Tab-separated table of C-alpha atoms in Angstrom:
chain	number	residue	atom	x	y	z
A	1	MET	CA	168.777	163.579	-33.383
A	2	LYS	CA	166.170	161.218	-34.764
A	3	SER	CA	168.151	158.260	-33.430
A	4	ARG	CA	168.368	159.800	-29.936
A	5	LEU	CA	164.596	160.376	-29.847
A	6	SER	CA	163.976	156.779	-30.850
A	7	LEU	CA	166.167	155.483	-28.052
A	8	PHE	CA	164.415	157.755	-25.551
A	9	ALA	CA	161.039	156.576	-26.778
A	10	ILE	CA	162.078	152.973	-26.458
A	11	ALA	CA	163.335	153.523	-22.888
A	12	ALA	CA	160.106	155.288	-21.926
A	13	ALA	CA	158.050	152.479	-23.419
A	14	VAL	CA	160.011	149.882	-21.434
A	15	MET	CA	159.525	151.802	-18.192
A	16	PHE	CA	155.812	152.185	-18.877
A	17	ALA	CA	155.527	148.483	-19.596
A	18	PHE	CA	157.132	147.531	-16.286
A	19	CYS	CA	155.082	149.863	-14.098
A	20	PRO	CA	151.781	147.974	-14.509
A	21	VAL	CA	153.587	144.698	-13.724
A	22	VAL	CA	154.796	146.085	-10.389
A	23	THR	CA	151.319	147.379	-9.583
A	24	GLN	CA	149.719	144.027	-10.406
A	25	SER	CA	152.303	142.274	-8.242
A	26	GLU	CA	151.474	144.532	-5.302
A	27	GLN	CA	147.759	143.926	-5.790
A	28	SER	CA	148.323	140.162	-5.997
A	29	SER	CA	150.350	140.304	-2.793
A	30	THR	CA	147.504	142.077	-0.993
A	31	VAL	CA	144.960	139.529	-2.231
A	32	SER	CA	147.273	136.673	-1.240
A	33	GLU	CA	147.599	138.052	2.287
A	34	LYS	CA	143.824	138.193	2.624
A	35	ASN	CA	143.450	134.634	1.391
A	36	ALA	CA	146.491	133.215	3.202
A	37	ASP	CA	144.616	132.449	6.406
A	38	ALA	CA	141.881	130.409	4.733
A	39	ALA	CA	144.344	128.664	2.435
A	40	SER	CA	146.690	127.729	5.259
A	41	LEU	CA	143.846	126.483	7.468
A	42	SER	CA	142.710	124.197	4.651
A	43	GLU	CA	146.216	122.768	4.287
A	44	ILE	CA	146.590	122.333	8.055
A	45	VAL	CA	143.341	120.414	8.367
A	46	ARG	CA	144.255	118.187	5.442
A	47	SER	CA	147.508	117.259	7.157
A	48	ALA	CA	146.129	116.818	10.715
A	49	VAL	CA	144.805	113.262	10.341
A	50	GLY	CA	146.345	110.497	12.450
A	51	PRO	CA	146.957	106.806	11.745
A	52	PHE	CA	144.149	105.345	13.885
A	53	GLU	CA	140.544	104.733	12.845
A	54	HIS	CA	138.828	105.348	16.180
A	55	TYR	CA	141.372	107.326	18.196
A	56	CYS	CA	142.964	110.741	18.062
A	57	ASP	CA	146.723	110.719	18.625
A	58	GLY	CA	149.324	113.140	19.894
A	59	TYR	CA	150.909	115.655	17.550
A	60	GLY	CA	154.404	114.628	16.460
A	61	ASN	CA	153.827	110.896	16.892
A	62	PRO	CA	154.624	108.621	13.919
A	63	GLY	CA	151.994	107.917	11.277
A	64	ALA	CA	150.220	111.254	10.808
A	65	ASN	CA	149.685	112.336	7.212
A	66	GLY	CA	151.274	115.774	7.596
A	67	THR	CA	152.522	118.494	9.913
A	68	GLY	CA	149.193	120.011	10.990
A	69	TYR	CA	147.574	119.617	14.393
A	70	VAL	CA	144.351	120.399	16.239
A	71	SER	CA	144.123	122.076	19.661
A	72	VAL	CA	141.209	120.919	21.825
A	73	ILE	CA	140.309	122.988	24.890
A	74	THR	CA	139.288	121.264	28.143
A	75	LEU	CA	138.783	122.138	31.814
A	76	HIS	CA	138.438	119.487	34.543
A	77	VAL	CA	137.836	119.324	38.296
A	78	GLY	CA	137.481	116.158	40.407
A	79	LYS	CA	137.674	114.903	43.980
A	80	VAL	CA	138.345	111.609	45.820
A	81	PRO	CA	138.260	110.664	49.509
A	82	LYS	CA	141.611	110.394	51.260
A	83	THR	CA	142.202	106.646	51.437
A	84	LEU	CA	145.819	106.137	50.287
A	85	LYS	CA	147.735	108.289	52.779
A	86	LEU	CA	150.981	106.765	54.075
A	87	ALA	CA	152.960	107.815	57.125
A	88	GLY	CA	156.030	109.884	56.295
A	89	GLN	CA	154.946	110.984	52.818
A	90	ASN	CA	154.916	114.591	51.698
A	91	GLY	CA	152.025	116.140	49.822
A	92	GLU	CA	148.974	114.180	48.732
A	93	GLY	CA	150.902	111.189	47.401
A	94	LEU	CA	148.827	108.426	45.835
A	95	ASP	CA	145.601	110.276	46.622
A	96	GLY	CA	146.930	113.101	44.460
A	97	THR	CA	147.610	110.707	41.590
A	98	ALA	CA	144.168	109.131	41.957
A	99	VAL	CA	142.370	112.477	41.915
A	100	PHE	CA	144.373	113.679	38.900
A	101	ASP	CA	143.184	110.634	36.953
A	102	THR	CA	139.640	111.158	38.255
A	103	ALA	CA	139.651	114.733	36.973
A	104	GLU	CA	140.973	113.611	33.562
A	105	ALA	CA	137.983	111.283	33.261
A	106	SER	CA	135.438	114.032	33.959
A	107	GLU	CA	133.904	116.233	31.265
A	108	ALA	CA	135.708	115.716	27.914
A	109	TYR	CA	137.504	112.402	28.344
A	110	ILE	CA	141.286	112.851	28.328
A	111	GLY	CA	142.139	109.817	30.478
A	112	GLN	CA	144.775	107.094	30.076
A	113	ILE	CA	147.305	109.324	28.301
A	114	ASN	CA	150.949	110.112	28.944
A	115	LEU	CA	150.680	113.862	29.303
A	116	ILE	CA	153.648	115.953	28.128
A	117	VAL	CA	153.437	119.586	29.235
A	118	ALA	CA	154.372	122.152	26.586
A	119	SER	CA	154.251	125.891	26.276
A	120	SER	CA	150.949	127.392	25.362
A	121	PHE	CA	150.677	128.401	21.721
A	122	SER	CA	148.600	127.143	18.799
A	123	GLY	CA	150.938	127.976	15.962
A	124	LEU	CA	150.880	128.627	12.260
A	125	ASN	CA	150.411	124.913	11.575
A	126	GLY	CA	147.589	124.490	14.103
A	127	VAL	CA	143.797	124.860	14.114
A	128	ILE	CA	141.384	125.031	17.045
A	129	TRP	CA	138.554	122.542	17.402
A	130	GLY	CA	135.238	124.363	17.798
A	131	TYR	CA	136.653	127.627	16.480
A	132	ASP	CA	138.344	126.968	13.127
A	133	ILE	CA	136.871	123.544	12.432
A	134	ALA	CA	133.613	121.927	13.559
A	135	LYS	CA	132.694	125.422	14.710
A	136	ALA	CA	130.623	125.689	17.886
A	137	ASP	CA	127.015	126.465	16.999
A	138	GLU	CA	127.042	129.612	19.142
A	139	LEU	CA	130.115	130.916	17.323
A	140	ALA	CA	128.477	130.362	13.942
A	141	ARG	CA	125.687	132.744	14.903
A	142	SER	CA	125.961	136.507	14.663
A	143	PRO	CA	126.040	138.824	16.498
A	144	ARG	CA	127.728	137.431	19.630
A	145	ALA	CA	127.630	139.236	22.942
A	146	PRO	CA	130.983	139.465	24.796
A	147	LEU	CA	131.282	138.989	28.534
A	148	PHE	CA	133.319	142.192	28.601
A	149	THR	CA	135.711	144.191	26.422
A	150	LEU	CA	139.317	145.279	26.926
A	151	LYS	CA	141.143	148.295	25.578
A	152	GLN	CA	144.354	147.854	23.581
A	153	GLY	CA	145.425	151.280	22.406
A	154	GLN	CA	142.486	152.589	20.410
A	155	ALA	CA	141.105	149.089	19.777
A	156	GLU	CA	138.427	147.309	21.815
A	157	ILE	CA	139.062	143.567	22.224
A	158	PRO	CA	135.976	141.471	23.025
A	159	ALA	CA	136.228	138.655	25.575
A	160	TYR	CA	133.722	135.835	25.007
A	161	ALA	CA	132.640	132.858	27.104
A	162	MET	CA	134.729	129.709	26.625
A	163	GLU	CA	131.792	127.328	27.159
A	164	PRO	CA	131.026	126.721	23.441
A	165	LEU	CA	134.633	125.625	22.842
A	166	LEU	CA	134.593	123.380	25.919
A	167	ASP	CA	131.366	121.807	24.682
A	168	ALA	CA	132.905	121.201	21.258
A	169	GLY	CA	135.875	119.408	22.819
A	170	LYS	CA	133.559	117.203	24.837
A	171	ARG	CA	131.622	116.335	21.698
A	172	LEU	CA	134.848	115.275	19.951
A	173	PHE	CA	136.414	113.104	22.671
A	174	GLY	CA	133.193	112.011	24.356
A	175	THR	CA	132.991	111.158	28.056
A	176	ARG	CA	134.170	108.301	30.252
A	177	GLU	CA	130.808	106.592	29.866
A	178	GLU	CA	130.245	107.411	26.180
A	179	LYS	CA	133.498	107.772	24.307
A	180	ARG	CA	133.539	109.124	20.752
A	181	PHE	CA	137.031	109.727	19.329
A	182	PRO	CA	139.202	109.839	22.471
A	183	MET	CA	142.959	109.955	22.476
A	184	LEU	CA	144.631	106.570	22.058
A	185	PRO	CA	145.075	104.944	25.487
A	186	GLY	CA	148.733	105.162	26.453
A	187	ALA	CA	149.548	107.711	23.737
A	188	HIS	CA	152.125	110.401	24.397
A	189	ILE	CA	150.152	113.638	24.184
A	190	THR	CA	151.710	117.088	24.225
A	191	ALA	CA	149.405	119.711	25.727
A	192	ALA	CA	149.230	123.212	27.093
A	193	HIS	CA	148.572	122.367	30.729
A	194	LYS	CA	148.433	123.569	34.321
A	195	GLU	CA	147.123	121.753	37.384
A	196	ILE	CA	146.564	122.041	41.110
A	197	ILE	CA	145.985	119.338	43.738
A	198	VAL	CA	144.510	120.475	47.051
A	199	ALA	CA	143.166	119.039	50.310
A	200	GLY	CA	139.682	120.014	51.478
A	201	PRO	CA	137.920	121.943	52.726
A	202	THR	CA	138.504	124.300	49.817
A	203	THR	CA	137.301	125.098	46.295
A	204	ALA	CA	139.571	123.873	43.502
A	205	TRP	CA	139.400	125.780	40.235
A	206	CYS	CA	141.011	125.985	36.818
A	207	GLY	CA	140.714	128.651	34.150
A	208	LEU	CA	141.879	129.210	30.613
A	209	ALA	CA	142.035	132.088	28.157
A	210	LEU	CA	142.473	131.779	24.398
A	211	GLY	CA	143.734	134.771	22.426
A	212	ILE	CA	143.077	134.657	18.671
A	213	ALA	CA	145.914	136.368	16.808
A	214	LYS	CA	144.920	139.198	14.492
A	215	ASP	CA	147.445	138.085	11.850
A	216	ARG	CA	147.478	134.299	11.841
A	217	SER	CA	149.836	134.144	8.870
A	218	ARG	CA	152.544	135.504	11.179
A	219	ASP	CA	151.546	134.985	14.834
A	220	ALA	CA	150.390	132.093	17.020
A	221	ASN	CA	147.195	131.940	19.021
A	222	LEU	CA	147.805	131.939	22.763
A	223	PHE	CA	146.603	129.767	25.654
A	224	MET	CA	146.852	131.155	29.189
A	225	GLU	CA	146.067	128.520	31.837
A	226	LEU	CA	145.637	129.193	35.550
A	227	CYS	CA	144.677	127.012	38.530
A	228	GLY	CA	144.085	127.804	42.179
A	229	GLU	CA	141.978	127.289	45.276
A	230	LEU	CA	139.516	129.425	47.189
A	231	LYS	CA	139.322	128.714	50.910
A	232	PRO	CA	135.970	128.759	52.732
A	233	LYS	CA	134.916	132.083	54.254
A	234	SER	CA	137.015	134.086	51.823
A	235	TYR	CA	135.242	136.719	49.760
A	236	GLY	CA	132.365	135.753	47.454
A	237	LYS	CA	132.890	133.162	44.745
A	238	LYS	CA	131.062	135.060	42.013
A	239	LYS	CA	133.114	138.192	42.508
A	240	TYR	CA	136.337	136.222	42.787
A	241	PHE	CA	135.795	134.167	39.636
A	242	ARG	CA	134.755	137.255	37.646
A	243	GLN	CA	138.109	138.688	38.659
A	244	VAL	CA	139.886	135.493	37.538
A	245	LEU	CA	138.276	135.733	34.087
A	246	ARG	CA	139.257	139.375	33.773
A	247	LYS	CA	142.857	138.683	34.834
A	248	LEU	CA	143.109	135.813	32.340
A	249	ALA	CA	142.031	138.144	29.547
A	250	ASP	CA	144.406	140.864	30.757
A	251	SER	CA	147.264	138.362	30.706
A	252	VAL	CA	146.639	137.637	27.006
A	253	LEU	CA	147.057	141.296	26.123
A	254	LEU	CA	150.140	141.604	28.323
A	255	VAL	CA	151.808	138.655	26.567
A	256	GLY	CA	150.811	140.216	23.252
A	257	LYS	CA	152.431	143.493	24.258
A	258	ASN	CA	155.630	141.705	25.300
A	259	GLN	CA	155.735	139.681	22.077
A	260	GLY	CA	154.543	142.388	19.702
A	261	VAL	CA	151.380	140.437	18.843
A	262	SER	CA	147.837	141.794	18.466
A	263	TYR	CA	144.780	139.685	19.266
A	264	LYS	CA	141.387	140.258	17.694
A	265	GLU	CA	139.309	138.399	20.307
A	266	ILE	CA	139.692	136.416	23.514
A	267	PHE	CA	137.788	133.488	25.016
A	268	VAL	CA	137.783	132.904	28.785
A	269	GLY	CA	136.412	130.097	30.924
A	270	ILE	CA	136.592	128.659	34.418
A	271	LYS	CA	135.493	125.492	36.201
A	272	HIS	CA	135.412	124.987	39.970
A	273	GLU	CA	134.194	122.517	42.582
A	274	PHE	CA	134.039	122.485	46.380
A	275	ILE	CA	136.301	119.873	47.959
A	276	PRO	CA	135.010	118.854	51.420
A	277	SER	CA	137.101	117.909	54.430
A	278	GLY	CA	138.572	114.424	54.094
A	279	TYR	CA	138.837	114.727	50.298
A	280	VAL	CA	141.548	115.658	47.838
A	281	GLY	CA	140.706	117.712	44.745
A	282	ALA	CA	142.374	118.319	41.388
A	283	ALA	CA	141.777	121.013	38.789
A	284	LEU	CA	143.292	120.765	35.290
A	285	ALA	CA	143.403	123.321	32.478
A	286	THR	CA	144.484	121.273	29.466
A	287	ALA	CA	144.555	121.870	25.704
A	288	PRO	CA	145.960	118.777	23.946
A	289	TYR	CA	147.662	119.113	20.557
A	290	VAL	CA	146.324	116.174	18.539
A	291	VAL	CA	145.802	114.692	15.107
A	292	LEU	CA	142.288	113.469	14.388
A	293	ALA	CA	140.976	109.926	14.211
A	294	LYS	CA	140.290	108.824	10.631
A	295	ASN	CA	136.644	108.164	11.485
A	296	ALA	CA	136.286	111.749	12.745
A	297	ILE	CA	136.946	113.032	9.213
A	298	PRO	CA	133.907	113.949	7.053
A	299	GLN	CA	133.180	111.687	4.126
A	300	ILE	CA	134.191	114.299	1.532
A	301	GLY	CA	137.499	115.054	3.252
A	302	PRO	CA	139.071	116.915	6.190
A	303	GLN	CA	138.782	120.358	4.586
A	304	ALA	CA	135.007	120.055	4.937
A	305	LEU	CA	135.488	120.604	8.677
A	306	LEU	CA	136.165	124.280	7.940
A	307	ASP	CA	132.576	124.738	6.753
A	308	MET	CA	130.819	122.522	9.305
A	309	THR	CA	129.350	123.375	12.685
A	310	ILE	CA	129.886	120.951	15.547
A	311	SER	CA	126.275	119.824	15.138
A	312	ASP	CA	126.777	119.213	11.393
A	313	TRP	CA	129.869	117.161	12.169
A	314	GLU	CA	128.162	115.280	14.993
A	315	ASN	CA	125.196	114.301	12.827
A	316	GLU	CA	127.459	113.001	10.062
A	317	ARG	CA	129.934	111.105	12.241
A	318	LYS	CA	127.750	109.754	15.078
A	319	MET	CA	127.390	106.306	13.507
A	320	LEU	CA	131.180	105.919	13.804
A	321	PHE	CA	131.568	106.950	17.458
A	322	LEU	CA	133.606	104.472	19.491
A	323	LYS	CA	131.304	101.783	20.864
């Protein structure tokens, strides 16, 4: 009897000893999930540096120091006079090519690249310029006022203006006249992209929505690009473009529903320009997937970008902008 009690006591002691281990493991798992996002972002940034001193390069090209990449959000509209029309051609022909390149050279400079169109996700090994790293000054402030909110079940999803992210992209690449760390001329650049080329008189426009995944350790962030034209004497521009922004945001939630993904916030933006008669216009919604120029990296290392605003970054790196 004494022997049986001893064995029972030993078994109970073993079970008691294992229970706290399981509990600690569960607690550690919960803590790890909370820290996974920050830890993974740090690793992504560390591995998203390209081989060139002054130029960003396309993701997946040889020479990068890892598997991370940076998404940079841009919107462009441009116009050129019709001067290259040839008899018998369909569409806008060479004028269309010329205006596409003109649009690429407006706003954030994305010219002279071999553009490869990809689907529109910033994945688990990607970060977003102006949002995750070199954060837009407006995004670093709190509270932020949304343009509008959307309902997803019981949750309210705020939709914010895209302008701070567009500004951040322009401050990274620079402009045609004052380049900073543009993409390497002639580089093959994969990007989320849509475009439209139209003949005036009309208004050419491009829009983009960015959905930030609620669980970035499992789901990708989403880009939804849209381009179109608004003919003269159609209903008011302000009302129409408000509707475009709302539909872009709605489309993010619809994709999320189809994919089983929840988004915690959305950014929406639009750019448009009137194209007069005798001109051809182009509108481009483009988010290149790049690795950063070495000179765009803070002195203490790429992970520092996670704690810097775009103004902090700009002040530190401005002496190394491309001359």
